[in-house]
Short mmCIF file of C-alpha atoms and ligand atoms in Angstrom, two decimals:
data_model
loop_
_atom_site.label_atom_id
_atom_site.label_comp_id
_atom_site.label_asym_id
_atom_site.label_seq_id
_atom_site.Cartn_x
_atom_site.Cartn_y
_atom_site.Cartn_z
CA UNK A 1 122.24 92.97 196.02
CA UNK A 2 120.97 96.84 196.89
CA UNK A 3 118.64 98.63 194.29
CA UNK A 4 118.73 102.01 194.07
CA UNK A 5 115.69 104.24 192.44
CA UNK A 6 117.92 106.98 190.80
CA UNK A 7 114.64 108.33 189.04
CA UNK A 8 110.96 107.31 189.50
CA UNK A 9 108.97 109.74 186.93
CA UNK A 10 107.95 109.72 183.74
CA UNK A 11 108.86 111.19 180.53
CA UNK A 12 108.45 114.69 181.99
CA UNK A 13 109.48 114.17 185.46
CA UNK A 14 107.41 115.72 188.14
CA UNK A 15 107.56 118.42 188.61
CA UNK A 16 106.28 119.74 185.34
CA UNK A 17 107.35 122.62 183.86
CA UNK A 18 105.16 125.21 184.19
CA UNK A 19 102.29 123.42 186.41
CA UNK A 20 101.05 124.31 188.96
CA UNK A 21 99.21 121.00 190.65
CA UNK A 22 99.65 120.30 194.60
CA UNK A 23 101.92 117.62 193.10
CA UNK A 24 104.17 119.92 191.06
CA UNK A 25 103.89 122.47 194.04
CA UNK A 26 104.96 119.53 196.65
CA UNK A 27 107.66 120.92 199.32
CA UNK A 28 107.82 117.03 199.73
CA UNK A 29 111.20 115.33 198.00
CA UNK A 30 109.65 111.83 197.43
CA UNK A 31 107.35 114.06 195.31
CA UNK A 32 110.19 115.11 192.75
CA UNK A 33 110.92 112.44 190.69
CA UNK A 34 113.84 112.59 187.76
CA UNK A 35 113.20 110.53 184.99
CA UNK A 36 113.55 106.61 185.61
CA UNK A 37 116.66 104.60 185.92
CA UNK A 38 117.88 102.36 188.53
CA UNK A 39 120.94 101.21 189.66
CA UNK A 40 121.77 98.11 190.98
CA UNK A 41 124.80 97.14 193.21
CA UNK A 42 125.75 93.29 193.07
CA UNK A 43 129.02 92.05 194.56
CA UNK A 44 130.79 94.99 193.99
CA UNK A 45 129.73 95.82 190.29
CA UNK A 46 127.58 98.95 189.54
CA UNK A 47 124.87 98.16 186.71
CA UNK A 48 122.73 100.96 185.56
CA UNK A 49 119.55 100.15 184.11
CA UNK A 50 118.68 103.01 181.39
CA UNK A 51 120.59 106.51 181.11
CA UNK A 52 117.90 109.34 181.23
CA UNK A 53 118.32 112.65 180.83
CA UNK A 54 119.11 113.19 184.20
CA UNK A 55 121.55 110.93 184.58
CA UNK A 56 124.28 113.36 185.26
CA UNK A 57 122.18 114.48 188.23
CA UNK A 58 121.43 111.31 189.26
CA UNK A 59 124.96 110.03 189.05
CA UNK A 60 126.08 113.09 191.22
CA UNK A 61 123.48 112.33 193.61
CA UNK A 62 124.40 108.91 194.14
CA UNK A 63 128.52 109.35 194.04
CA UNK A 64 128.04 107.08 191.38
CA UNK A 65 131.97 107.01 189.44
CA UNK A 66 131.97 103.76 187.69
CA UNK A 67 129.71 101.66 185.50
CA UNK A 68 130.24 97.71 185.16
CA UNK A 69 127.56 97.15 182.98
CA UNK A 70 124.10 99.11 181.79
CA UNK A 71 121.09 97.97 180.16
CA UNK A 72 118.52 99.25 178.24
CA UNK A 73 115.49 98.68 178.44
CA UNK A 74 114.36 100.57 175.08
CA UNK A 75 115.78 103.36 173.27
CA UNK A 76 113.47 106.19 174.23
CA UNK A 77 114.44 109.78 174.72
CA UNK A 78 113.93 109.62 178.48
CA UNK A 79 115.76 106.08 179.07
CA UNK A 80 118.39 107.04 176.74
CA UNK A 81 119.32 111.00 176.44
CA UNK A 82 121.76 110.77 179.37
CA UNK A 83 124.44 109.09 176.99
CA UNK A 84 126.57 111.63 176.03
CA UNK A 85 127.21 112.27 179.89
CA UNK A 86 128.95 108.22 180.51
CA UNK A 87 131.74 110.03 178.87
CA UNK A 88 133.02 111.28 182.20
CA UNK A 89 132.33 108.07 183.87
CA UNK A 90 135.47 106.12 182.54
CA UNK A 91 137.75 108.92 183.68
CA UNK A 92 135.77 109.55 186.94
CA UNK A 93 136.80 105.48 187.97
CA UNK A 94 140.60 106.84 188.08
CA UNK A 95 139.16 110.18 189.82
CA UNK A 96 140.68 112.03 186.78
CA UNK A 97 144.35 110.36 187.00
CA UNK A 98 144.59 108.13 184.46
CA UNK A 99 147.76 106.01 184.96
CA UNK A 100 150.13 106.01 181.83
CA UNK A 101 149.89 103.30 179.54
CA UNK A 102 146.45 102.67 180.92
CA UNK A 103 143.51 102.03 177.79
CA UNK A 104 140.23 103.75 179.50
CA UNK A 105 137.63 100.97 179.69
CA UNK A 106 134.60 100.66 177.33
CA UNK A 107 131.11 100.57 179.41
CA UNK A 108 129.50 97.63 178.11
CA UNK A 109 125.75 98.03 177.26
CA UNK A 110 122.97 95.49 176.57
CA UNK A 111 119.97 96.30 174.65
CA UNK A 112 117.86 94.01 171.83
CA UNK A 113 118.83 95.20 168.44
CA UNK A 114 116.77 97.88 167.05
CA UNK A 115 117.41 99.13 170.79
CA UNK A 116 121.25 99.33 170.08
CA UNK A 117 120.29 100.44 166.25
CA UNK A 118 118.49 103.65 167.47
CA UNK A 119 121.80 103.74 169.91
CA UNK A 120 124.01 104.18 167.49
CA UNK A 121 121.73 106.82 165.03
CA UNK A 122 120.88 108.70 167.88
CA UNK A 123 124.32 109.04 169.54
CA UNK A 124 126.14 108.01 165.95
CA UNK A 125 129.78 110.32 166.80
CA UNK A 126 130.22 107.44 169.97
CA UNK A 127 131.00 104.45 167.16
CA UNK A 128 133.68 105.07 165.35
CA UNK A 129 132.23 102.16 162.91
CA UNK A 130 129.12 104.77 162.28
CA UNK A 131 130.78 105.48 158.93
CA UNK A 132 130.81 109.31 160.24
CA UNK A 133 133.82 111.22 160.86
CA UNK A 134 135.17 110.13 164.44
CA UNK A 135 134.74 113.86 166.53
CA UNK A 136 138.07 113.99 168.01
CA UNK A 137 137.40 115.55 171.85
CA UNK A 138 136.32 113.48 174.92
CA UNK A 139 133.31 110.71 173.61
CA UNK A 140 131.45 108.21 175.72
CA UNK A 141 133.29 104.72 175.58
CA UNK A 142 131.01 102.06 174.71
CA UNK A 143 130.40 98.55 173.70
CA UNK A 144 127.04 96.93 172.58
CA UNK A 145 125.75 93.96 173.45
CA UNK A 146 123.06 92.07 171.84
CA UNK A 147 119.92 90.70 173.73
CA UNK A 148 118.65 87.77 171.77
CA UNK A 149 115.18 88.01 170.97
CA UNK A 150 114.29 84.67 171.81
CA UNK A 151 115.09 85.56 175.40
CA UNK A 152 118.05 83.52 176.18
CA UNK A 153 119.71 84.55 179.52
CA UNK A 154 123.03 86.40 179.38
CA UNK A 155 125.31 86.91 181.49
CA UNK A 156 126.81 90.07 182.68
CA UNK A 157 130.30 91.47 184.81
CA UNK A 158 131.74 87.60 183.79
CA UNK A 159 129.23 85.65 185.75
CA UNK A 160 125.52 87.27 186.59
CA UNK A 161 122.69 86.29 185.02
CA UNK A 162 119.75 88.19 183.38
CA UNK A 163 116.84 87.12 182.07
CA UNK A 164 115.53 89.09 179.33
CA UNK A 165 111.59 89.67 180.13
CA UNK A 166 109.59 90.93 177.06
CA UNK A 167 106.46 93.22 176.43
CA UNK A 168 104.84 95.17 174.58
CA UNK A 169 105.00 99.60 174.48
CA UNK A 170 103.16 101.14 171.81
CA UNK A 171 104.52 99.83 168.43
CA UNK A 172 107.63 98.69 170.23
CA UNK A 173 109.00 95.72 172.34
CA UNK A 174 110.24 96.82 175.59
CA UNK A 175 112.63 94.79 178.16
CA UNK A 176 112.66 93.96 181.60
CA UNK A 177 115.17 92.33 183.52
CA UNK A 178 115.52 89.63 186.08
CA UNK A 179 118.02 89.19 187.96
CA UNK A 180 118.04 86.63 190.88
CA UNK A 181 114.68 87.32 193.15
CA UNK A 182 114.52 91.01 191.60
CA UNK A 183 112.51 92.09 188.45
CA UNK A 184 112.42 95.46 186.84
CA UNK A 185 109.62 96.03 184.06
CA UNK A 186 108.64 99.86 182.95
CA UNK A 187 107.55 100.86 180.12
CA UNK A 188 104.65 98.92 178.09
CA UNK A 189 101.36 97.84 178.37
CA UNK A 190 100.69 94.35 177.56
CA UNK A 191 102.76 91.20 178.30
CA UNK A 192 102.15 87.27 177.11
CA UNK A 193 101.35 84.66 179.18
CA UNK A 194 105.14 83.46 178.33
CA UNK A 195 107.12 86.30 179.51
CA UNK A 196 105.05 87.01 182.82
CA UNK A 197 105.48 83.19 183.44
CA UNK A 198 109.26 84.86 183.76
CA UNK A 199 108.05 87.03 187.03
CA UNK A 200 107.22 84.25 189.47
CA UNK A 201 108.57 83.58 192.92
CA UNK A 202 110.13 87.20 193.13
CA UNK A 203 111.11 88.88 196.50
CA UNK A 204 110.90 92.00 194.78
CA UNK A 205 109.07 93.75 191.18
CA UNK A 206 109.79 97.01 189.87
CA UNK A 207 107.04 97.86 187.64
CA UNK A 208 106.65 100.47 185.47
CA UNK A 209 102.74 102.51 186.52
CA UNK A 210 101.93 105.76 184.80
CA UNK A 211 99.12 107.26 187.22
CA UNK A 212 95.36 106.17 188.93
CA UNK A 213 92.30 107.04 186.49
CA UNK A 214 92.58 107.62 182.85
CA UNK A 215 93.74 104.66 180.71
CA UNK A 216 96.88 105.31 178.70
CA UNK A 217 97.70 103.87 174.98
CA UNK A 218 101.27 102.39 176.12
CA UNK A 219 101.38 102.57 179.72
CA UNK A 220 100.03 100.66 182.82
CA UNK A 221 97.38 102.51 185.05
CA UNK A 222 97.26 101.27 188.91
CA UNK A 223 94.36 98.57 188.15
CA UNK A 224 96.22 97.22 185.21
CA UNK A 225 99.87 96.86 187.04
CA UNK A 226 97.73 95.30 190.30
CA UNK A 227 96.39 92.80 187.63
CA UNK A 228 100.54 91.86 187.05
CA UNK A 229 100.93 92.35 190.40
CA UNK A 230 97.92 89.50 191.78
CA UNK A 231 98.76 87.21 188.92
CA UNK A 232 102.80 86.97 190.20
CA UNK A 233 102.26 87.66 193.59
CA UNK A 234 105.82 88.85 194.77
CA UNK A 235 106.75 89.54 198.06
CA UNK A 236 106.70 93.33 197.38
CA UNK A 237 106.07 95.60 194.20
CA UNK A 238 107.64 99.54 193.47
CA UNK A 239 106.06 100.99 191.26
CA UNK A 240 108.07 103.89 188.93
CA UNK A 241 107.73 105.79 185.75
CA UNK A 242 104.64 107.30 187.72
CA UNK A 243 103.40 110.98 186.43
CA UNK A 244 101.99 114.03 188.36
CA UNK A 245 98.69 112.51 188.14
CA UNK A 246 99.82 109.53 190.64
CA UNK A 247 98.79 112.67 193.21
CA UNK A 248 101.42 113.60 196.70
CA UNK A 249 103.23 110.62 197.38
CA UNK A 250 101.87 110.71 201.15
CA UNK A 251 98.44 110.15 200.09
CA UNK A 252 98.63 108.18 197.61
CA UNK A 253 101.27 105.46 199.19
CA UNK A 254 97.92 104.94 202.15
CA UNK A 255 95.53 103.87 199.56
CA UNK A 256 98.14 100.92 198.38
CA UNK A 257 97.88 97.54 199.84
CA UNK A 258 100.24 96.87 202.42
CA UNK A 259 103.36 94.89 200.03
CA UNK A 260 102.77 97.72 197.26
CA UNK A 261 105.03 101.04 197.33
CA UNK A 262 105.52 104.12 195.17
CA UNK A 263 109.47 104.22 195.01
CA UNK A 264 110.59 107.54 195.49
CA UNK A 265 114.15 109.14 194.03
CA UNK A 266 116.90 107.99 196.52
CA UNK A 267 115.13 105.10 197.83
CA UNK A 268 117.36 102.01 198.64
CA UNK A 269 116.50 97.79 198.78
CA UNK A 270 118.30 95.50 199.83
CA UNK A 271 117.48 92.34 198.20
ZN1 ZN B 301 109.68 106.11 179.66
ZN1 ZN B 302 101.52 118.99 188.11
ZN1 ZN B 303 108.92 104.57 176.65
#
């Protein structure tokens, strides 16, 4: 399977509008980062993991036309305000010729409930079962998918398995996803001994690390994610969802330990 980082920042992205840090300032690209989302390429099948705000962007970037399956990891504004843009993607698979007699496909999505709940508020004209007035133009097809909260695997593109990895952001429950040797955690700040027992004997974890120094209320800080990170002991760590304050990628990547990176937009695994 290949991994690509479509967006490594946080809520803001870096740059920052309006600061002027040596990070914001950075001529270097692995120092912009678009807000975080990842997709991942397994036998043919594109699966995007959230839809930020800068999806459109990203999707451009990465000649990315069609979506087999996306999943959410939890319904805020920077892992889900790139909705409204999937509506091009089902026409973009038939490069804007749509054969006759030819339904568009729906772009399944997984997310746990009050994931898909906020979803549907947030983007409520998409469901026509919404109880609002269906808006007649060009919508983003979707279908939802339930993650069971006792963290059952499910299977996704009729035949890969996920395992639904749990933890804790703020007042809300956050998801990560494994998939094969490969997990992908952002977003939260604690996790039980039962889910991280989940993130064992991985070639690679995406994790989810705000910045170095001060402590944040719902998001990992470098000592906290090397505390995952020594407990699991993959094979290699990325770390995303990282702020201005993680400092110019050059520097900071030589004070990591040798199988820990900073992803950077663009970069590409191969797992
Ligand atoms: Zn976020
Ligand atoms: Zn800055
Ligand atoms: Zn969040």
């Amino acid at each position: 399977m290949k991994l690509t980082f479509l967006g490594t920042g946080t809520s803001t992205g870096v740059p920052i509008l309006g600061c002027d840090c040596e990070v914001c300032l950075s001529k270097d690209s692995r120092d912009k980062r678009l807000r975080c989302s990842s997709l991942l390429q397994i036998e043919g099948k594109n699966i995007l993991i959230d839809c930020g705000p800068d999806f459109r962007q990203q999707a451009l970037r990465s000649n990315l036309n069609t979506i087999d399956a996306l999943l959410f990891t939890h319904p805020h504004s920077d892992h889900v305000g790139g909705i409204d843009d999937l509506r091009t993607i089902p026409y973009a698979s038939f490069h804007w010729k749509i054969p006759e007699g030819v339904d568009l496909p729906r772009i399944p999505f997984y997310g746990l409930s009050f994931t898909n709940a906020a979803i549907k508020k947030m983007f409520y004209y998409c469901f026509p079962d919404s109880g609002n007035e269906e808006y007649k133009g060009m919508l983003p097809l979707l279908e939802p998918h339930e993650i069971n909260s006792d963290g059952t695997p499910f299977e996704i593109c009729g035949g890969i398995s996920v395992t639904p990895v749990f933890a804790t952001h703020g007042n809300l429950t956050t998801t990560g996803f494994r998939i094969g040797k490969l997990a992908y955690l952002t977003d939260f700040k604690t996790i039980e001994k039962k889910e991280l027992d989940k993130l064992y004997d991985l070639d690679v974890l995406v994790l989810g690390m705000l910045r170095h120094n001060r402590l944040h209320a719902s998001h990992l800080r470098l000592d906290e994610a090397m505390e995952i990170v020594n407990t699991v002991k993959p094979k290699q760590t990325f770390f995303v969802h990282m702020s201005h304050d993680i400092g110019l990628h050059d520097k900071s990547q030589d004070l990591m330990p040798d199988n820990c990176h900073l992803a950077y937009d663009g970069l590409e695994l191969e797992i």
